[in-house]
PDB file of C-alpha atoms in Angstrom:
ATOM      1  CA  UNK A 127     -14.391 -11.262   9.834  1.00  0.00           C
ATOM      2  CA  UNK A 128     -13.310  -8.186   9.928  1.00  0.00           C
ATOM      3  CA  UNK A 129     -12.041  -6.819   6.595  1.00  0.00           C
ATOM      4  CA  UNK A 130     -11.999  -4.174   3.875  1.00  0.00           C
ATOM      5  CA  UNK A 131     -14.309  -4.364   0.728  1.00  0.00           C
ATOM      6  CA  UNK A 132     -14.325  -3.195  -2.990  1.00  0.00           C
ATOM      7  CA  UNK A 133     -16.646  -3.674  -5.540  1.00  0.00           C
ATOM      8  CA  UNK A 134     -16.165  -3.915  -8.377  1.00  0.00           C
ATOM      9  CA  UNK A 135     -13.468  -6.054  -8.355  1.00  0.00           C
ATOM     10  CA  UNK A 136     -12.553  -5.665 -12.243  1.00  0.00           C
ATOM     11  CA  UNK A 137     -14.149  -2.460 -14.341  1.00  0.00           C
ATOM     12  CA  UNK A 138     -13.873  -2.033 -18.558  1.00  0.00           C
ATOM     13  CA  UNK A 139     -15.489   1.381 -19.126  1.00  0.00           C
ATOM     14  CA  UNK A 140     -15.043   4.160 -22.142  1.00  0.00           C
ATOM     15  CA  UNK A 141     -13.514   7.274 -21.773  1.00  0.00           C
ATOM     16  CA  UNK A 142     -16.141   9.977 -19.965  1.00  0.00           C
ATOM     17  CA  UNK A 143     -18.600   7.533 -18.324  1.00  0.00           C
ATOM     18  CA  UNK A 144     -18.740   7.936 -14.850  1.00  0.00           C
ATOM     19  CA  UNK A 145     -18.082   5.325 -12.154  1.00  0.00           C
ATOM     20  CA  UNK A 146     -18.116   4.512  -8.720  1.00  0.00           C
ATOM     21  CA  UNK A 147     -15.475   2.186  -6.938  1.00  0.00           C
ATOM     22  CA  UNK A 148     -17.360   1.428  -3.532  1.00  0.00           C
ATOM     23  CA  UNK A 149     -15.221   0.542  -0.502  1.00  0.00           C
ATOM     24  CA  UNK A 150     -16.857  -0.501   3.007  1.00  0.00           C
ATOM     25  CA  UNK A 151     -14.555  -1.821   6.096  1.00  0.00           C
ATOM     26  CA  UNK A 152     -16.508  -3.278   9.482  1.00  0.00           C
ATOM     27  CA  UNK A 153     -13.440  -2.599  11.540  1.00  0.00           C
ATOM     28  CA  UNK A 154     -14.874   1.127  12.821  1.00  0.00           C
ATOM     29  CA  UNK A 155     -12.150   2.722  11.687  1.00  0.00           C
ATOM     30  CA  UNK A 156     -11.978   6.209  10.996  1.00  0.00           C
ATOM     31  CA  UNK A 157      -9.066   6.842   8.896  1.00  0.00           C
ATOM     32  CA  UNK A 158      -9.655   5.596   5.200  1.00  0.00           C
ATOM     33  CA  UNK A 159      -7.859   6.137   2.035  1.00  0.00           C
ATOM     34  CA  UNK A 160      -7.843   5.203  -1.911  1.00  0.00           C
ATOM     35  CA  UNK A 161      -4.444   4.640  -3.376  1.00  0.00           C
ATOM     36  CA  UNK A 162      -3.464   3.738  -6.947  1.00  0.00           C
ATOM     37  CA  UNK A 163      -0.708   0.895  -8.062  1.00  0.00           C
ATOM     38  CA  UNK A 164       1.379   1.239 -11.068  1.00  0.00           C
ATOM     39  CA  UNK A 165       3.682  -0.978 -12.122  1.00  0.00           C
ATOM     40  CA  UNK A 166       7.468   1.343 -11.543  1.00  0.00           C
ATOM     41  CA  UNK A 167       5.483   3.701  -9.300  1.00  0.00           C
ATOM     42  CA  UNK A 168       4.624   1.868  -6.329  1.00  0.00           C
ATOM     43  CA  UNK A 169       1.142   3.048  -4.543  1.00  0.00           C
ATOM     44  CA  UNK A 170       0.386   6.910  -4.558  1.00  0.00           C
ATOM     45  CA  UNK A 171      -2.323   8.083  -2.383  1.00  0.00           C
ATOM     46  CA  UNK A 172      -5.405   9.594  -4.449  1.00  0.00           C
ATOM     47  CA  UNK A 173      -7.449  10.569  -1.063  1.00  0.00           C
ATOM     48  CA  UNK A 174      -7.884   9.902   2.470  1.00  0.00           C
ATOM     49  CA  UNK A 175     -10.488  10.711   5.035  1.00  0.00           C
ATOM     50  CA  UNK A 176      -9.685  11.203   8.904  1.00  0.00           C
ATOM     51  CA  UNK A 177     -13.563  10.835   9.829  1.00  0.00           C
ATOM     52  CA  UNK A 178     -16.901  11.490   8.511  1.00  0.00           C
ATOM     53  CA  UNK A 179     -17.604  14.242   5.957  1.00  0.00           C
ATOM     54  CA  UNK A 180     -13.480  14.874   6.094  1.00  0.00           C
ATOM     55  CA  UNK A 181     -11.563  13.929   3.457  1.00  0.00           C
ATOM     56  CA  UNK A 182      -8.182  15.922   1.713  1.00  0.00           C
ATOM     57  CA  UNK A 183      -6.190  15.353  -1.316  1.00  0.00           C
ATOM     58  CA  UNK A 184      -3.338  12.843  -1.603  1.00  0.00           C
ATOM     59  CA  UNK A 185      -0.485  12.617  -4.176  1.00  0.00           C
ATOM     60  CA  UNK A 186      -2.364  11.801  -7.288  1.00  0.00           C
ATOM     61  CA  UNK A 187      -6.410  13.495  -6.579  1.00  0.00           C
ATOM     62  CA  UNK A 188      -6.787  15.071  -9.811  1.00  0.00           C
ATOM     63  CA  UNK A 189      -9.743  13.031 -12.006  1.00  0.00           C
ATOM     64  CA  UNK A 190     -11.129  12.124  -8.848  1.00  0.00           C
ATOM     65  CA  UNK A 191     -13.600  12.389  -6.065  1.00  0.00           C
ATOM     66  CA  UNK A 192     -14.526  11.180  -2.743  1.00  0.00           C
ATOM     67  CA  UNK A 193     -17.544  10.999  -0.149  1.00  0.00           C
ATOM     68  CA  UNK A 194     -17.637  10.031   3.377  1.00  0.00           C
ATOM     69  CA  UNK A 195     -20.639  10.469   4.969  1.00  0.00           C
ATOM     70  CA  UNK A 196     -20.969   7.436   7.063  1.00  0.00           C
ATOM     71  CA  UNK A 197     -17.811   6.066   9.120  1.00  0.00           C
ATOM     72  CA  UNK A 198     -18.011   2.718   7.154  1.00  0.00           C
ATOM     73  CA  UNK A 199     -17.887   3.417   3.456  1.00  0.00           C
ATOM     74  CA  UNK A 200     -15.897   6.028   1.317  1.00  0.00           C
ATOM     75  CA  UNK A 201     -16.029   5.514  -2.698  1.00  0.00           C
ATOM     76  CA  UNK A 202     -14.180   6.547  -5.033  1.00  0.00           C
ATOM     77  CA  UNK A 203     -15.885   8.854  -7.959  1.00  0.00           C
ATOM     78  CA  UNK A 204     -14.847   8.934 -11.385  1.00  0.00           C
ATOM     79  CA  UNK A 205     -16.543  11.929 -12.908  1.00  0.00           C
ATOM     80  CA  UNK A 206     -15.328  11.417 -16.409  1.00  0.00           C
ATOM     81  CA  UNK A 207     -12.665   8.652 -16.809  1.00  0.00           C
ATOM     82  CA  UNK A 208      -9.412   8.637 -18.975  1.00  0.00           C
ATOM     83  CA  UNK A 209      -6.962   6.149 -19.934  1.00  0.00           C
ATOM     84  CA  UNK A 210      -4.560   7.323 -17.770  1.00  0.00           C
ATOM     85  CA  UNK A 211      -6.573   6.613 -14.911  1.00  0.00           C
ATOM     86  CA  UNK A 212      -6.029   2.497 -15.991  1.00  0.00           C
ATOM     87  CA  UNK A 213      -4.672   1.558 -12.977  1.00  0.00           C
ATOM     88  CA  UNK A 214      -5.720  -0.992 -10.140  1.00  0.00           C
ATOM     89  CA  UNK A 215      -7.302   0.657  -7.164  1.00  0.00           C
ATOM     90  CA  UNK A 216      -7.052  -0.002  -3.100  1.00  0.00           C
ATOM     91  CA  UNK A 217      -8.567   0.907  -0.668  1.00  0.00           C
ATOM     92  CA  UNK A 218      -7.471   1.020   3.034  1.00  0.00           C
ATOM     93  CA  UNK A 219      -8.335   1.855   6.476  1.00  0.00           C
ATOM     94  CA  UNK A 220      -6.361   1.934   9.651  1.00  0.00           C
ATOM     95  CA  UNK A 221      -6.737   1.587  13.310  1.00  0.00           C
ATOM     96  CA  UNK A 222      -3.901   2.973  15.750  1.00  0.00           C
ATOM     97  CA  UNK A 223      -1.122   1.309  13.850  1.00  0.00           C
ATOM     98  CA  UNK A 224      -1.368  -0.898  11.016  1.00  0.00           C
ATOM     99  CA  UNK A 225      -3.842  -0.030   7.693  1.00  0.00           C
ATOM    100  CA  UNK A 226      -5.488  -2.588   5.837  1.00  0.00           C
ATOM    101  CA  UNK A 227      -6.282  -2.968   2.342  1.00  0.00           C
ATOM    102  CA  UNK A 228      -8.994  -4.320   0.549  1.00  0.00           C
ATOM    103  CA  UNK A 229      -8.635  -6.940  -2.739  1.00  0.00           C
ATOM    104  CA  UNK A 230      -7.828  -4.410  -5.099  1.00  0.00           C
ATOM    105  CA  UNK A 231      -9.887  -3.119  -7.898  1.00  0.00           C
ATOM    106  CA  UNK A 232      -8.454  -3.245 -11.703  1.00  0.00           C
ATOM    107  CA  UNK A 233      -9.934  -0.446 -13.955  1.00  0.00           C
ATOM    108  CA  UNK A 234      -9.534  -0.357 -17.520  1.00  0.00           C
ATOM    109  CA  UNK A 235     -10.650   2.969 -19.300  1.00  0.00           C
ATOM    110  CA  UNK A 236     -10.908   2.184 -22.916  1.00  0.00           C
TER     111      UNK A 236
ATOM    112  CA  UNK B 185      10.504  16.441   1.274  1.00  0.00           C
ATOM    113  CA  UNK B 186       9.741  12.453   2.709  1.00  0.00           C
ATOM    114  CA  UNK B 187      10.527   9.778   0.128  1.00  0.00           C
ATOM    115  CA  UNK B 188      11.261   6.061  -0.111  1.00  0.00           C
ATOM    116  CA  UNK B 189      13.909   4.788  -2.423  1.00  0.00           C
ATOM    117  CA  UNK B 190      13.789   0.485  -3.477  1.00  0.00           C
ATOM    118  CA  UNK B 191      16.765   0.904  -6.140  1.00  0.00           C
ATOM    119  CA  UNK B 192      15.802  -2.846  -7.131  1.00  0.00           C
ATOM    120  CA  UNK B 193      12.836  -3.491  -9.502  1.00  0.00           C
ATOM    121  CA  UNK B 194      13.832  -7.230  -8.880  1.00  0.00           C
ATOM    122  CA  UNK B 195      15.476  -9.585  -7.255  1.00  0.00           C
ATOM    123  CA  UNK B 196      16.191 -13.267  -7.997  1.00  0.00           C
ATOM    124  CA  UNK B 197      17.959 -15.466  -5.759  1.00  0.00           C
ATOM    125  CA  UNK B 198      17.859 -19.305  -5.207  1.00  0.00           C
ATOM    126  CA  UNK B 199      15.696 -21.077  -2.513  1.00  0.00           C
ATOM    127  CA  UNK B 200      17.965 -21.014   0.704  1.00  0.00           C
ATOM    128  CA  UNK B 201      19.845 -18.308  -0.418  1.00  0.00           C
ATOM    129  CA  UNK B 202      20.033 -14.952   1.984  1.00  0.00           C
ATOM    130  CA  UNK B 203      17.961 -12.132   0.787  1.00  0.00           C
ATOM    131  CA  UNK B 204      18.330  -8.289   1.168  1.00  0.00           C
ATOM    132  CA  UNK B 205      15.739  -5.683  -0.240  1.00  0.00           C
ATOM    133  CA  UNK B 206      16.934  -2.304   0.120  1.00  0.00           C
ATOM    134  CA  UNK B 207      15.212   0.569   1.147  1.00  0.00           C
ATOM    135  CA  UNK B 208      16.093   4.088   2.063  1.00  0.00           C
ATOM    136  CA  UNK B 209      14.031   7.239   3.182  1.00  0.00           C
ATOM    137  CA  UNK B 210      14.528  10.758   3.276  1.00  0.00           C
ATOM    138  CA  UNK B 211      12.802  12.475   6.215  1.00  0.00           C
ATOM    139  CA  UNK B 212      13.306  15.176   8.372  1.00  0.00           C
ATOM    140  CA  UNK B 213      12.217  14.020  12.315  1.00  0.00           C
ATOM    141  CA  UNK B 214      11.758  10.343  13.612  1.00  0.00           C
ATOM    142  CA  UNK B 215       9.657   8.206  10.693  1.00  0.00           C
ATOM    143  CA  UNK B 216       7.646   5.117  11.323  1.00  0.00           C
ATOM    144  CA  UNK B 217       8.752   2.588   9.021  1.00  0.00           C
ATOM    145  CA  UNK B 218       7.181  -0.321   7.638  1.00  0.00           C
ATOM    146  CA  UNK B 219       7.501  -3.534   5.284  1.00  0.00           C
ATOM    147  CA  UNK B 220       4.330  -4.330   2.931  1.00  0.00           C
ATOM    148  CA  UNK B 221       4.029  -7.220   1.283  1.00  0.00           C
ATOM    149  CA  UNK B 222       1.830  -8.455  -1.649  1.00  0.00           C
ATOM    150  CA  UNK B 223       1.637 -12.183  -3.007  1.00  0.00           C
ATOM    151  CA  UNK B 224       0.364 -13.170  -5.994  1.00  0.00           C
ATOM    152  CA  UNK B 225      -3.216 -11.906  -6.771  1.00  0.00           C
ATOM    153  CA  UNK B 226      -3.776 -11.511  -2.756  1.00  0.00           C
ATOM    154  CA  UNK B 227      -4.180  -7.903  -0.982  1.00  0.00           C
ATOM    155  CA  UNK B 228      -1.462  -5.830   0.440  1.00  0.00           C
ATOM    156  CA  UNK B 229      -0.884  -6.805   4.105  1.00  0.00           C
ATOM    157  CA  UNK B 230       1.152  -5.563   6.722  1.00  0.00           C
ATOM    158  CA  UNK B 231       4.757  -7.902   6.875  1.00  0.00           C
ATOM    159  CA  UNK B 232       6.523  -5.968   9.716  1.00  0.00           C
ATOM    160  CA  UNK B 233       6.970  -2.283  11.773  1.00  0.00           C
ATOM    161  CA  UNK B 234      10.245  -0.891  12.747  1.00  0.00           C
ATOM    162  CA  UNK B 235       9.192  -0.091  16.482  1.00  0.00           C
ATOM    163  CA  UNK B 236       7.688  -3.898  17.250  1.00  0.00           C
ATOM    164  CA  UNK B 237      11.123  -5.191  16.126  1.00  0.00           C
ATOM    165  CA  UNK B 238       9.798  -8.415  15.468  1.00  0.00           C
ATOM    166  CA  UNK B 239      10.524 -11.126  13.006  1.00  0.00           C
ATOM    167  CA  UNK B 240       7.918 -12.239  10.416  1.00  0.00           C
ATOM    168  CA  UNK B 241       7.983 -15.425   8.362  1.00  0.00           C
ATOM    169  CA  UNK B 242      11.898 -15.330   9.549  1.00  0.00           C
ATOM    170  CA  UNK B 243      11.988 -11.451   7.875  1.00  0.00           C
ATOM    171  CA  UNK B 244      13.864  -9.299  10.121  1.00  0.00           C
ATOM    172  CA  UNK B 245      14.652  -5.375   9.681  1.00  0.00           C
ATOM    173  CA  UNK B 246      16.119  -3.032  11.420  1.00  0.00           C
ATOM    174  CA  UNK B 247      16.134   1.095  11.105  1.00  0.00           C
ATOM    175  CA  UNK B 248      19.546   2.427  10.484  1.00  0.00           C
ATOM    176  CA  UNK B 249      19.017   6.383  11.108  1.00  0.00           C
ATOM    177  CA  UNK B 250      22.613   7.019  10.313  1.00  0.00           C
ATOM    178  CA  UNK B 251      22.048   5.450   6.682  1.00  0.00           C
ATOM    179  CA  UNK B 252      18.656   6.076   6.691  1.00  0.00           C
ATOM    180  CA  UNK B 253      17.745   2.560   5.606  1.00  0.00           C
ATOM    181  CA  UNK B 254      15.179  -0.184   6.508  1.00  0.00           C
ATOM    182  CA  UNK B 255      16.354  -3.154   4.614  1.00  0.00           C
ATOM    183  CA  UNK B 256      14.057  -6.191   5.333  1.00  0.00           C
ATOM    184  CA  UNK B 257      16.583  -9.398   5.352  1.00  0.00           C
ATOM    185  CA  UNK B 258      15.869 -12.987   5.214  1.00  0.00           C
ATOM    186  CA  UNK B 259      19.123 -15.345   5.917  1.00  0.00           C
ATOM    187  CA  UNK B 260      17.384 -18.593   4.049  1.00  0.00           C
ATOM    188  CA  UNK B 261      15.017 -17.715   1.251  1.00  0.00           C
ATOM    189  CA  UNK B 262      11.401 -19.892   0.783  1.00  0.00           C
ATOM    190  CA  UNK B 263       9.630 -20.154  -2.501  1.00  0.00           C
ATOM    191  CA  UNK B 264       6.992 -18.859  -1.016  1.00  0.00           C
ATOM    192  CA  UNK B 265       8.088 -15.834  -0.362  1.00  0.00           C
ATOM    193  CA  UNK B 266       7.908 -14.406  -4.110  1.00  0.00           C
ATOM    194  CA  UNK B 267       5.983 -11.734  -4.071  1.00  0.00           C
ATOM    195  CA  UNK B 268       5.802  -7.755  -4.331  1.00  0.00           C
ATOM    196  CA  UNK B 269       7.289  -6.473  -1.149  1.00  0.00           C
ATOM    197  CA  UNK B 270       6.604  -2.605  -0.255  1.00  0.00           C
ATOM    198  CA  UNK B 271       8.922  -0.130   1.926  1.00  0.00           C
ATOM    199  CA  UNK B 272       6.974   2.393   3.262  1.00  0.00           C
ATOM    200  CA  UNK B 273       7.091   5.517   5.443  1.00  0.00           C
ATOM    201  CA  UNK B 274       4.948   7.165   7.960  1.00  0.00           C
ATOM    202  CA  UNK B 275       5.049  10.170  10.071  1.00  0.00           C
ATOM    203  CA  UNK B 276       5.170   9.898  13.683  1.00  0.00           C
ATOM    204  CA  UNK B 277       1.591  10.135  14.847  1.00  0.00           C
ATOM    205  CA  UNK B 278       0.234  10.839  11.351  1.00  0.00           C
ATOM    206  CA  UNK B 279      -1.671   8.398   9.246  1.00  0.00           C
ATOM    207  CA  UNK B 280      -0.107   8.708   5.306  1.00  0.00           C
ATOM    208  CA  UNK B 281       1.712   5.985   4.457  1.00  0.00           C
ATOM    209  CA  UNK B 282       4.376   6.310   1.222  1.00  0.00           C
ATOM    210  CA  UNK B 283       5.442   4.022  -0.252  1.00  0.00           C
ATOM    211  CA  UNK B 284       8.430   3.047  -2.128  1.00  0.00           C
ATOM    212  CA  UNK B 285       8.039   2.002  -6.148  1.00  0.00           C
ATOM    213  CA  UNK B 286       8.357  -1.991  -4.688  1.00  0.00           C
ATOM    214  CA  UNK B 287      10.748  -5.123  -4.997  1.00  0.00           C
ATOM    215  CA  UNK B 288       9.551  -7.806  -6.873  1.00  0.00           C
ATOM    216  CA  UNK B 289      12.003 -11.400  -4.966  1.00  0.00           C
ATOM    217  CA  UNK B 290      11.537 -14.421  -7.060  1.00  0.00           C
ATOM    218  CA  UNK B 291      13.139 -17.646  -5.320  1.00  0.00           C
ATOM    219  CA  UNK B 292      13.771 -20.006  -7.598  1.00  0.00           C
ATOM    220  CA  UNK B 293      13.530 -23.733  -6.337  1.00  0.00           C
TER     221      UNK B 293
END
């Protein structure tokens, strides 16, 4: 089936641990990308990758990172967590016309 | 600079009641425009794109470039279509989506 993956799906950290949110899509795809939901602000774009080892800042980048060195995967890297950065977490990747989005991960940063 | 504007936080109508979710943009040059929609603990998913002008789940929506609007219109509302719906933008031939802060339609039985 072809689909978009995150794990994990729900996260309770402290502030200044690091974390990982992996992300993995079977559809090929080259274009990927990590957006954030907040309730009143709608999804803002944290990252996005056009292909392996290229990636480029979204809307919202700073307290974050990114990798893509394989087509498949591209985590999301949370150096040293804050509250702010509560939030629930999609990924995405896109073919010619349509992205699609994985299950969502929900972060709490205590 | 490209935005999306859904003035309603929520909407509540009754089930077979007509439903309108507004949404405007601001861009310069010919924007791809698209309707996201999110149900209940599911994923975001793809309801319907301005240039297939299709109809989804009897969801229709057409690009007004003189209003700059995209509002996605139901005539007879299900309860099964509460949910979060999304307006968002794209440029032509790019791959950034924006995305509007969201409507959330309840449809009361």
């Amino acid at each position: 089936e072809a689909q978009v993956t995150q794990n994990p799906r729900y996260l309770i950290t402290v502030t200044g641990k690091k974390l990982t949110v992996t992300c993995s899509q079977n559809m090929n795809h080259e274009y990927m990308s990590w957006y954030r939901q907040d309730p009143g602000l709608g999804l803002r774009q944290i990252y996005y990758s056009m292909n392996v080892e290229v990636t480029d800042k979204g809307d919202v980048p700073e307290g974050y990172k990114v990798s893509r060195k394989e087509k498949r995967n591209f985590p999301l890297i949370l150096e040293s967590p804050s509250p702010n950065q509560t939030s629930l977490y999609f990924c995405a990747s896109k073919d010619l016309e349509t992205q699609y989005f994985g299950p969502g991960t929900r972060l709490l940063v205590l | 600079a490209q935005r999306v504007t859904q003035p309603e936080k929520l909407l509540s109508v009754f089930k077979g009641a007509p439903v309108e979710l507004k949404c405007n943009y601001s861009y310069s040059g010919s924007p791809e425009l698209f309707w996201y929609v999110q149900y209940s603990r599911q994923r975001l998913q793809l309801l319907l794109r301005h240039i297939s002008r299709e109809s989804i789940k009897g969801f229709t929506a057409d690009l007004n470039k003189g209003e700059t609007s995209f509002h996605l219109k139901k005539p007879f509302a299900q309860e099964e279509d509460s949910a979060m719906y999304y307006c968002a933008l794209s440029k032509k031939n790019t791959d950034k989506l924006i995305f509007g802060t969201g409507t959330r339609l309840q449809v009361f039985p």
